[in-house]
Every structure is written in C-alpha cells, then in structure tokens.
Amino acid sequence: MATTHHVADVLAQHLSNYKEIHALTYQQQRVCQHIQDCRTVKLGAQQWQCDRCEHNKTVYCACRDRHCPQCQGHVSEQWSEQQSKDVINAPYFHLVFTLPHELNGLARQYPREIYSCLFHAVWQTLSQFAQRKKQLQGTLGMTAVLHTWGQSFAQHIHLHCLIPGGVLTSSGEWRGVKKPYLFAVKALATVFRAKMLAAIRAHKLMIPQSELLMKKSWCVHSKVNLTEPKTVLKYLGRYTRKGMLHEGRLKQVTKESVTFSYKDYRDSKIKRMTLTGIEFIRRYLLHVLPSGFMRIRHYGFLASACRAKKRDIISAQIGKYEAVNQGKSETPVPVSVNWPCPSCKQGRLILKSLCIKDAKIDGLATGSIIMNSG
C-alpha cells in the first residue's frame, strides 16, 4: 500500500530550516501553523460512538484554512451544490486571463493591490466588449476565481472566468450569444493589457519594464464552451474551490527533498519533479493570499445582490431552470455525516462529544470546551 504524504509532513521536516533563510509574513506563519495543527489533538477531537455496539472512534478537527490541502475537497462539493440553483440554462464560456511573468515581482510586493487590479481589469474588459458588440449591448454575468500557481507551484497568476453565453439589457431582455465563442481573444488581450496597466498606475505602483509590457502580447485563452449544466457545476467545483495541491501528488518526502507529480502541458504527460524541502515551501507560500482577500467573485447579473432576481428574469425568457435543479431546495440542506460502524457493520456512528483544549483558532487562544450531545 502506497504511503500517503501530507504538506504537514513537509513543514515538520523543513520549516525550521526554511525560517533560517527566509522571513515569514504573519499570514504565512498562521497558514503554516494551521496546516501543521490540522486533524491533530491541538485543534480538539470529536468522539463518535456506534448506536448498536460499543465501538468508539476519535476524529480530530480540521483547521478549515483555505490554503490547507486536507480541507478543500469537502468544501468544494458543498460549494458546488449550493451554486447549482444559480446555473443559467445557457451555454457557458470559460476564459482565462494571464498576467505576464514580468509582474510577478510586483505581485509579491503588493499582492492585494495587483490581484484586485486583475479582477477589475478583466471585468472592465469584458463589460466593454459586451456593451459595444452590436448583437449584445447588455450586462454579462461572470464568476471569476484567482489562481496564482502552475503545475510546478511556480508563480503563474491567472483568472479563470465562467460566463453564461448572453447578456441582460437595461430593459430586462435576454440576448444570447449565437457564435461558438464569446469574443475574439486577441482583441480581448489588447484591451486587457491597457486596462491592467492603467489599474496598476492608478494605485501609484511602479511598473517594471513598462515599455516591454506594452509591446508584449498578453495571453487570454478561451476554452470550449460548456453546454451541460452538470459540466458547468463540475467546472465550478474544479476551478473555484480546489487548492494548489492535491496531496495525492506528493510521492516522497525525505529529510533533503520533496518529490511530486505534475502535468507537463507541453506534451500532456504526467511527470515527477524533485525540489529541496526549502524550495518546495518557498513555492507553496508564494500562493498564500492576503488575509480576507476574496479569490472568488461574482459580477454582473450573477452578483450576489441581484442574482436571484436576475436569474428569474432570464429563466422566464430562455426556459425554466427547474430541470437543472430538479429536486433541489432553494435553502441549502446541511450535509449530514453517515458513517457505518467498522466493527459491527450494522450500526452507524453518532457524535457523542466535542472537546477542544487550548486550541488556537484564527490566531486567538481558546480555553477548554467540552460539549456533550447526549
């Protein structure tokens, strides 16, 4: 049976050596602490007992940090389920806007400002095209998610955008996109470049190699449009809630190095890369977001403030969305845990108590808490 490795194992082996060379920000320090404490006695434990036999199971609590690879899978499923009621019954377009690597250094110095500029520039670019295109002339809807990593964890800042194929005019009319693509990507890239650089200047930041960046072709990639609601939901979960690393990719963790698998998009083959433990941590911590920064944002008729109202207006014109959400309630249903008993194979495990002792949650020390369910 293959050994399972965790990012916590890497931190336990190499974080002390990393600190001798590199300084940690407060946010990076907190993330490292959360990952190391996740599912250990430091965050407390739940006591589960079978309702038919005397079997007991202790489950240690999760940190729920968005940078922790052990906490992302279940969150992704829950979030996709909640978003299912808001899927528009129309083709979706998937666009990816990428920052040139010349801006990586600036992003490391001013991450909040650069990432905010990226969201702003992308939405302004798409909105301009939607308003000026003769067949549309309305407001788009967009779900955008920030990724800062590539397959090898090097810095690769890009924004994934999922966009329903149509606009809502000021009079409430739905106008669908009739072509197999949303907008021409070369034209998008040119406008995106100008708006991104203008947004950075508005923050009074010095742009490195600005003349080169103005002449360079920026990358906007358009993927095949999505026509099935199930496919849209799969994309929502895949691109919005996944972390930078699924721990199944970790192949070996030693006192000297870390080996992991990655996909080389140049030939679409799965390969392995070995880094020193210090370099692996450096790359991993590049992607720690500023505290409170929203990496998933909704725009236009998908904005949280008006989504339900706009969705009803659109669905009345292009067909009911009940088929997409058949059997689903508007109110999110709490996810229940149903663990069969591994001992008697007949009963199920029921939560009996929760105990948290001297844990640190979001940097705040807590006292001992014991809660009994019976």
GROMACS .gro file of C-alpha atoms in nm:
model
  374
    1MET     CA    1   0.000   0.000   0.000
    2ALA     CA    2   0.138   0.339  -0.104
    3THR     CA    3   0.240   0.576   0.171
    4THR     CA    4   0.031   0.893   0.193
    5HIS     CA    5   0.228   1.213   0.238
    6HIS     CA    6   0.097   1.547   0.359
    7VAL     CA    7   0.211   1.907   0.332
    8ALA     CA    8   0.223   1.899   0.714
    9ASP     CA    9   0.498   1.634   0.683
   10VAL     CA   10   0.699   1.871   0.462
   11LEU     CA   11   0.658   2.156   0.710
   12ALA     CA   12   0.756   1.933   1.002
   13GLN     CA   13   1.074   1.829   0.820
   14HIS     CA   14   1.184   2.154   0.660
   15LEU     CA   15   1.009   2.463   0.803
   16SER     CA   16   1.273   2.529   1.067
   17ASN     CA   17   1.547   2.528   0.801
   18TYR     CA   18   1.333   2.750   0.580
   19LYS     CA   19   1.298   3.008   0.859
   20GLU     CA   20   1.677   3.034   0.888
   21ILE     CA   21   1.690   3.168   0.532
   22HIS     CA   22   1.351   3.330   0.469
   23ALA     CA   23   1.130   3.554   0.681
   24LEU     CA   24   0.764   3.456   0.712
   25THR     CA   25   0.485   3.711   0.697
   26TYR     CA   26   0.223   3.693   0.971
   27GLN     CA   27  -0.025   3.537   0.728
   28GLN     CA   28   0.226   3.275   0.609
   29GLN     CA   29   0.313   3.190   0.969
   30ARG     CA   30  -0.053   3.142   1.052
   31VAL     CA   31  -0.116   2.923   0.748
   32CYS     CA   32   0.181   2.701   0.834
   33GLN     CA   33   0.054   2.665   1.190
   34HIS     CA   34  -0.296   2.576   1.071
   35ILE     CA   35  -0.170   2.311   0.828
   36GLN     CA   36   0.051   2.152   1.094
   37ASP     CA   37  -0.230   2.152   1.353
   38CYS     CA   38  -0.499   2.028   1.113
   39ARG     CA   39  -0.657   1.698   1.226
   40THR     CA   40  -0.438   1.676   1.534
   41VAL     CA   41  -0.516   1.693   1.904
   42LYS     CA   42  -0.418   2.063   1.906
   43LEU     CA   43  -0.748   2.156   1.741
   44GLY     CA   44  -0.953   1.920   1.951
   45ALA     CA   45  -1.137   1.599   1.875
   46GLN     CA   46  -1.484   1.457   1.819
   47GLN     CA   47  -1.590   1.137   1.990
   48TRP     CA   48  -1.818   0.914   1.782
   49GLN     CA   49  -1.993   0.602   1.909
   50CYS     CA   50  -2.186   0.327   1.731
   51ASP     CA   51  -2.562   0.326   1.802
   52ARG     CA   52  -2.566  -0.056   1.814
   53CYS     CA   53  -2.240  -0.167   1.970
   54GLU     CA   54  -1.978  -0.012   2.199
   55HIS     CA   55  -1.736   0.083   1.923
   56ASN     CA   56  -1.583   0.433   1.965
   57LYS     CA   57  -1.399   0.646   1.712
   58THR     CA   58  -1.199   0.962   1.772
   59VAL     CA   59  -1.191   1.216   1.490
   60TYR     CA   60  -0.958   1.515   1.513
   61CYS     CA   61  -1.090   1.852   1.399
   62ALA     CA   62  -0.988   2.023   1.075
   63CYS     CA   63  -0.837   2.372   1.056
   64ARG     CA   64  -1.063   2.482   0.766
   65ASP     CA   65  -0.792   2.709   0.631
   66ARG     CA   66  -0.842   2.770   0.259
   67HIS     CA   67  -0.473   2.701   0.199
   68CYS     CA   68  -0.484   2.360   0.368
   69PRO     CA   69  -0.500   2.072   0.115
   70GLN     CA   70  -0.675   1.843   0.364
   71CYS     CA   71  -0.971   2.079   0.398
   72GLN     CA   72  -1.059   2.161   0.036
   73GLY     CA   73  -1.228   1.853  -0.112
   74HIS     CA   74  -1.541   1.851   0.104
   75VAL     CA   75  -1.573   2.230   0.087
   76SER     CA   76  -1.564   2.209  -0.294
   77GLU     CA   77  -1.852   1.962  -0.303
   78GLN     CA   78  -2.064   2.171  -0.066
   79TRP     CA   79  -1.999   2.494  -0.256
   80SER     CA   80  -2.083   2.339  -0.595
   81GLU     CA   81  -2.407   2.204  -0.450
   82GLN     CA   82  -2.503   2.549  -0.324
   83GLN     CA   83  -2.424   2.707  -0.663
   84SER     CA   84  -2.634   2.457  -0.859
   85LYS     CA   85  -2.953   2.664  -0.824
   86ASP     CA   86  -2.785   2.962  -0.991
   87VAL     CA   87  -2.673   2.788  -1.311
   88ILE     CA   88  -2.826   2.964  -1.612
   89ASN     CA   89  -2.982   2.739  -1.877
   90ALA     CA   90  -2.743   2.859  -2.148
   91PRO     CA   91  -2.401   2.769  -2.288
   92TYR     CA   92  -2.112   2.882  -2.069
   93PHE     CA   93  -1.777   3.019  -2.184
   94HIS     CA   94  -1.452   2.960  -1.996
   95LEU     CA   95  -1.191   3.233  -2.042
   96VAL     CA   96  -0.850   3.253  -1.874
   97PHE     CA   97  -0.668   3.587  -1.836
   98THR     CA   98  -0.297   3.551  -1.751
   99LEU     CA   99  -0.057   3.814  -1.618
  100PRO     CA  100   0.289   3.819  -1.780
  101HIS     CA  101   0.565   3.694  -1.552
  102GLU     CA  102   0.729   4.037  -1.556
  103LEU     CA  103   0.464   4.139  -1.300
  104ASN     CA  104   0.537   3.851  -1.060
  105GLY     CA  105   0.780   4.055  -0.852
  106LEU     CA  106   0.531   4.338  -0.815
  107ALA     CA  107   0.264   4.086  -0.712
  108ARG     CA  108   0.492   3.951  -0.439
  109GLN     CA  109   0.542   4.303  -0.303
  110TYR     CA  110   0.182   4.421  -0.336
  111PRO     CA  111  -0.036   4.108  -0.368
  112ARG     CA  112  -0.364   4.266  -0.258
  113GLU     CA  113  -0.330   4.557  -0.499
  114ILE     CA  114  -0.220   4.351  -0.802
  115TYR     CA  115  -0.483   4.080  -0.755
  116SER     CA  116  -0.753   4.345  -0.712
  117CYS     CA  117  -0.633   4.518  -1.029
  118LEU     CA  118  -0.658   4.187  -1.213
  119PHE     CA  119  -1.023   4.134  -1.116
  120HIS     CA  120  -1.106   4.494  -1.202
  121ALA     CA  121  -0.927   4.494  -1.539
  122VAL     CA  122  -1.083   4.164  -1.653
  123TRP     CA  123  -1.438   4.269  -1.566
  124GLN     CA  124  -1.394   4.612  -1.725
  125THR     CA  125  -1.258   4.449  -2.042
  126LEU     CA  126  -1.543   4.201  -2.075
  127SER     CA  127  -1.806   4.462  -1.988
  128GLN     CA  128  -1.673   4.694  -2.258
  129PHE     CA  129  -1.697   4.422  -2.523
  130ALA     CA  130  -2.046   4.321  -2.411
  131GLN     CA  131  -2.174   4.679  -2.426
  132ARG     CA  132  -2.018   4.762  -2.762
  133LYS     CA  133  -2.096   4.441  -2.951
  134LYS     CA  134  -2.397   4.520  -3.169
  135GLN     CA  135  -2.572   4.186  -3.115
  136LEU     CA  136  -2.544   4.212  -2.735
  137GLN     CA  137  -2.523   4.561  -2.578
  138GLY     CA  138  -2.603   4.449  -2.227
  139THR     CA  139  -2.459   4.328  -1.897
  140LEU     CA  140  -2.273   3.999  -1.871
  141GLY     CA  141  -2.265   3.766  -1.573
  142MET     CA  142  -1.932   3.626  -1.454
  143THR     CA  143  -1.789   3.403  -1.185
  144ALA     CA  144  -1.415   3.467  -1.158
  145VAL     CA  145  -1.161   3.278  -0.950
  146LEU     CA  146  -0.798   3.370  -0.890
  147HIS     CA  147  -0.522   3.113  -0.931
  148THR     CA  148  -0.162   3.211  -0.865
  149TRP     CA  149   0.010   2.879  -0.932
  150GLY     CA  150   0.115   2.648  -1.213
  151GLN     CA  151   0.155   2.271  -1.201
  152SER     CA  152   0.505   2.300  -1.053
  153PHE     CA  153   0.386   2.561  -0.794
  154ALA     CA  154   0.586   2.836  -0.964
  155GLN     CA  155   0.415   3.175  -0.967
  156HIS     CA  156   0.164   3.185  -1.253
  157ILE     CA  157  -0.108   3.445  -1.188
  158HIS     CA  158  -0.427   3.398  -1.388
  159LEU     CA  159  -0.800   3.445  -1.356
  160HIS     CA  160  -1.050   3.174  -1.455
  161CYS     CA  161  -1.380   3.322  -1.575
  162LEU     CA  162  -1.702   3.124  -1.623
  163ILE     CA  163  -1.951   3.333  -1.822
  164PRO     CA  164  -2.308   3.242  -1.928
  165GLY     CA  165  -2.349   3.297  -2.302
  166GLY     CA  166  -2.565   3.606  -2.310
  167VAL     CA  167  -2.637   3.949  -2.167
  168LEU     CA  168  -2.926   4.116  -1.988
  169THR     CA  169  -3.014   4.455  -2.137
  170SER     CA  170  -3.125   4.757  -1.935
  171SER     CA  171  -3.485   4.680  -2.034
  172GLY     CA  172  -3.459   4.324  -1.896
  173GLU     CA  173  -3.426   4.148  -2.233
  174TRP     CA  174  -3.205   3.840  -2.256
  175ARG     CA  175  -2.980   3.831  -2.563
  176GLY     CA  176  -2.795   3.505  -2.616
  177VAL     CA  177  -2.458   3.459  -2.788
  178LYS     CA  178  -2.511   3.285  -3.121
  179LYS     CA  179  -2.146   3.213  -3.205
  180PRO     CA  180  -1.933   2.928  -3.065
  181TYR     CA  181  -1.704   3.185  -2.900
  182LEU     CA  182  -1.775   3.486  -2.681
  183PHE     CA  183  -1.527   3.748  -2.803
  184ALA     CA  184  -1.210   3.743  -3.013
  185VAL     CA  185  -0.926   3.661  -2.771
  186LYS     CA  186  -0.662   3.877  -2.945
  187ALA     CA  187  -0.882   4.184  -2.916
  188LEU     CA  188  -0.959   4.094  -2.553
  189ALA     CA  189  -0.588   4.062  -2.477
  190THR     CA  190  -0.509   4.407  -2.617
  191VAL     CA  191  -0.778   4.582  -2.414
  192PHE     CA  192  -0.698   4.374  -2.103
  193ARG     CA  193  -0.332   4.481  -2.123
  194ALA     CA  194  -0.423   4.850  -2.137
  195LYS     CA  195  -0.676   4.830  -1.853
  196MET     CA  196  -0.448   4.624  -1.628
  197LEU     CA  197  -0.155   4.863  -1.664
  198ALA     CA  198  -0.387   5.160  -1.611
  199ALA     CA  199  -0.524   5.000  -1.293
  200ILE     CA  200  -0.172   4.945  -1.159
  201ARG     CA  201  -0.079   5.308  -1.231
  202ALA     CA  202  -0.396   5.420  -1.051
  203HIS     CA  203  -0.254   5.252  -0.739
  204LYS     CA  204   0.065   5.459  -0.793
  205LEU     CA  205   0.283   5.149  -0.830
  206MET     CA  206   0.598   5.148  -1.041
  207ILE     CA  207   0.555   4.909  -1.333
  208PRO     CA  208   0.875   4.717  -1.417
  209GLN     CA  209   0.971   4.704  -1.785
  210SER     CA  210   0.659   4.903  -1.876
  211GLU     CA  211   0.765   4.964  -2.237
  212LEU     CA  212   0.826   4.593  -2.289
  213LEU     CA  213   0.491   4.506  -2.133
  214MET     CA  214   0.309   4.747  -2.365
  215LYS     CA  215   0.463   4.583  -2.671
  216LYS     CA  216   0.431   4.226  -2.547
  217SER     CA  217   0.130   4.014  -2.644
  218TRP     CA  218  -0.067   3.921  -2.332
  219CYS     CA  219  -0.238   3.585  -2.301
  220VAL     CA  220  -0.614   3.536  -2.299
  221HIS     CA  221  -0.722   3.177  -2.353
  222SER     CA  222  -1.071   3.062  -2.447
  223LYS     CA  223  -1.174   2.702  -2.378
  224VAL     CA  224  -1.451   2.504  -2.544
  225ASN     CA  225  -1.790   2.635  -2.435
  226LEU     CA  226  -1.990   2.425  -2.189
  227THR     CA  227  -2.344   2.322  -2.274
  228GLU     CA  228  -2.446   2.079  -1.999
  229PRO     CA  229  -2.539   2.206  -1.651
  230LYS     CA  230  -2.355   1.912  -1.491
  231THR     CA  231  -2.039   2.012  -1.676
  232VAL     CA  232  -2.076   2.372  -1.558
  233LEU     CA  233  -2.108   2.254  -1.196
  234LYS     CA  234  -1.803   2.033  -1.240
  235TYR     CA  235  -1.605   2.332  -1.362
  236LEU     CA  236  -1.732   2.546  -1.075
  237GLY     CA  237  -1.601   2.295  -0.822
  238ARG     CA  238  -1.280   2.226  -1.010
  239TYR     CA  239  -1.168   2.581  -1.068
  240THR     CA  240  -1.317   2.769  -0.775
  241ARG     CA  241  -1.254   2.564  -0.462
  242LYS     CA  242  -0.960   2.342  -0.535
  243GLY     CA  243  -0.631   2.430  -0.372
  244MET     CA  244  -0.294   2.441  -0.539
  245LEU     CA  245  -0.210   2.083  -0.442
  246HIS     CA  246  -0.395   1.756  -0.409
  247GLU     CA  247  -0.184   1.561  -0.163
  248GLY     CA  248  -0.204   1.250  -0.379
  249ARG     CA  249   0.055   1.426  -0.596
  250LEU     CA  250   0.314   1.407  -0.316
  251LYS     CA  251   0.524   1.100  -0.392
  252GLN     CA  252   0.813   1.124  -0.147
  253VAL     CA  253   0.912   1.341   0.147
  254THR     CA  254   1.264   1.298   0.286
  255LYS     CA  255   1.499   1.500   0.507
  256GLU     CA  256   1.654   1.650   0.195
  257SER     CA  257   1.382   1.680  -0.069
  258VAL     CA  258   1.019   1.658  -0.178
  259THR     CA  259   0.908   1.472  -0.491
  260PHE     CA  260   0.569   1.538  -0.651
  261SER     CA  261   0.392   1.467  -0.977
  262TYR     CA  262   0.277   1.733  -1.222
  263LYS     CA  263   0.129   1.759  -1.569
  264ASP     CA  264   0.357   1.900  -1.836
  265TYR     CA  265   0.118   2.082  -2.071
  266ARG     CA  266   0.380   2.093  -2.344
  267ASP     CA  267   0.330   1.721  -2.413
  268SER     CA  268   0.033   1.648  -2.177
  269LYS     CA  269   0.235   1.388  -1.986
  270ILE     CA  270   0.245   1.329  -1.611
  271LYS     CA  271   0.599   1.375  -1.481
  272ARG     CA  272   0.779   1.398  -1.149
  273MET     CA  273   0.977   1.685  -1.005
  274THR     CA  274   1.208   1.683  -0.704
  275LEU     CA  275   1.278   2.001  -0.509
  276THR     CA  276   1.465   2.067  -0.190
  277GLY     CA  277   1.232   2.097   0.107
  278ILE     CA  278   1.315   2.467   0.141
  279GLU     CA  279   1.234   2.538  -0.224
  280PHE     CA  280   0.908   2.344  -0.204
  281ILE     CA  281   0.797   2.553   0.096
  282ARG     CA  282   0.905   2.874  -0.076
  283ARG     CA  283   0.691   2.792  -0.378
  284TYR     CA  284   0.398   2.682  -0.164
  285LEU     CA  285   0.398   3.002   0.042
  286LEU     CA  286   0.405   3.217  -0.273
  287HIS     CA  287   0.034   3.141  -0.303
  288VAL     CA  288  -0.080   3.239   0.044
  289LEU     CA  289  -0.338   3.512  -0.014
  290PRO     CA  290  -0.368   3.831   0.191
  291SER     CA  291  -0.597   3.793   0.491
  292GLY     CA  292  -0.962   3.835   0.398
  293PHE     CA  293  -0.895   3.860   0.025
  294MET     CA  294  -1.184   3.722  -0.184
  295ARG     CA  295  -1.044   3.491  -0.452
  296ILE     CA  296  -1.392   3.405  -0.587
  297ARG     CA  297  -1.606   3.692  -0.711
  298HIS     CA  298  -1.936   3.723  -0.897
  299TYR     CA  299  -2.015   4.007  -1.136
  300GLY     CA  300  -2.298   4.146  -1.345
  301PHE     CA  301  -2.626   3.958  -1.325
  302LEU     CA  302  -2.450   3.690  -1.117
  303ALA     CA  303  -2.357   3.938  -0.842
  304SER     CA  304  -2.485   3.828  -0.502
  305ALA     CA  305  -2.700   4.138  -0.452
  306CYS     CA  306  -2.919   4.076  -0.760
  307ARG     CA  307  -2.851   3.715  -0.865
  308ALA     CA  308  -3.186   3.561  -0.763
  309LYS     CA  309  -3.393   3.840  -0.923
  310LYS     CA  310  -3.193   3.846  -1.247
  311ARG     CA  311  -3.192   3.466  -1.269
  312ASP     CA  312  -3.573   3.459  -1.259
  313ILE     CA  313  -3.594   3.724  -1.532
  314ILE     CA  314  -3.355   3.527  -1.754
  315SER     CA  315  -3.513   3.187  -1.692
  316ALA     CA  316  -3.856   3.322  -1.783
  317GLN     CA  317  -3.722   3.402  -2.129
  318ILE     CA  318  -3.493   3.107  -2.208
  319GLY     CA  319  -3.672   2.824  -2.027
  320LYS     CA  320  -3.722   2.713  -1.671
  321TYR     CA  321  -3.418   2.613  -1.472
  322GLU     CA  322  -3.607   2.353  -1.267
  323ALA     CA  323  -3.463   2.081  -1.492
  324VAL     CA  324  -3.118   2.183  -1.378
  325ASN     CA  325  -3.219   2.187  -1.013
  326GLN     CA  326  -3.477   1.911  -1.006
  327GLY     CA  327  -3.537   1.803  -0.650
  328LYS     CA  328  -3.317   2.077  -0.504
  329SER     CA  329  -3.439   2.321  -0.243
  330GLU     CA  330  -3.364   2.692  -0.252
  331THR     CA  331  -3.242   2.661   0.107
  332PRO     CA  332  -2.907   2.478   0.131
  333VAL     CA  333  -2.951   2.145   0.305
  334PRO     CA  334  -2.692   2.077   0.577
  335VAL     CA  335  -2.463   1.794   0.484
  336SER     CA  336  -2.513   1.505   0.725
  337VAL     CA  337  -2.244   1.257   0.819
  338ASN     CA  338  -2.344   0.892   0.789
  339TRP     CA  339  -2.053   0.672   0.887
  340PRO     CA  340  -2.122   0.299   0.908
  341CYS     CA  341  -1.971   0.124   1.208
  342PRO     CA  342  -1.647  -0.053   1.106
  343SER     CA  343  -1.690  -0.301   1.394
  344CYS     CA  344  -2.043  -0.445   1.380
  345LYS     CA  345  -2.112  -0.335   1.018
  346GLN     CA  346  -2.477  -0.273   1.110
  347GLY     CA  347  -2.492   0.042   1.319
  348ARG     CA  348  -2.385   0.396   1.240
  349LEU     CA  349  -2.158   0.632   1.427
  350ILE     CA  350  -2.320   0.914   1.624
  351LEU     CA  351  -2.141   1.220   1.759
  352LYS     CA  352  -2.125   1.197   2.139
  353SER     CA  353  -1.894   1.480   2.239
  354LEU     CA  354  -1.666   1.755   2.115
  355CYS     CA  355  -1.358   1.855   2.311
  356ILE     CA  356  -1.128   2.149   2.227
  357LYS     CA  357  -0.837   2.211   2.461
  358ASP     CA  358  -0.609   2.513   2.438
  359ALA     CA  359  -0.653   2.533   2.059
  360LYS     CA  360  -0.578   2.841   1.852
  361ILE     CA  361  -0.849   2.934   1.606
  362ASP     CA  362  -0.766   3.218   1.367
  363GLY     CA  363  -0.482   3.320   1.594
  364LEU     CA  364  -0.696   3.354   1.908
  365ALA     CA  365  -0.633   3.128   2.207
  366THR     CA  366  -0.938   2.948   2.342
  367GLY     CA  367  -0.997   2.776   2.671
  368SER     CA  368  -1.110   2.419   2.719
  369ILE     CA  369  -1.452   2.348   2.573
  370ILE     CA  370  -1.639   2.023   2.619
  371MET     CA  371  -1.979   1.969   2.462
  372ASN     CA  372  -2.183   1.653   2.508
  373SER     CA  373  -2.456   1.561   2.261
  374GLY     CA  374  -2.634   1.304   2.474
   0.00000   0.00000   0.00000
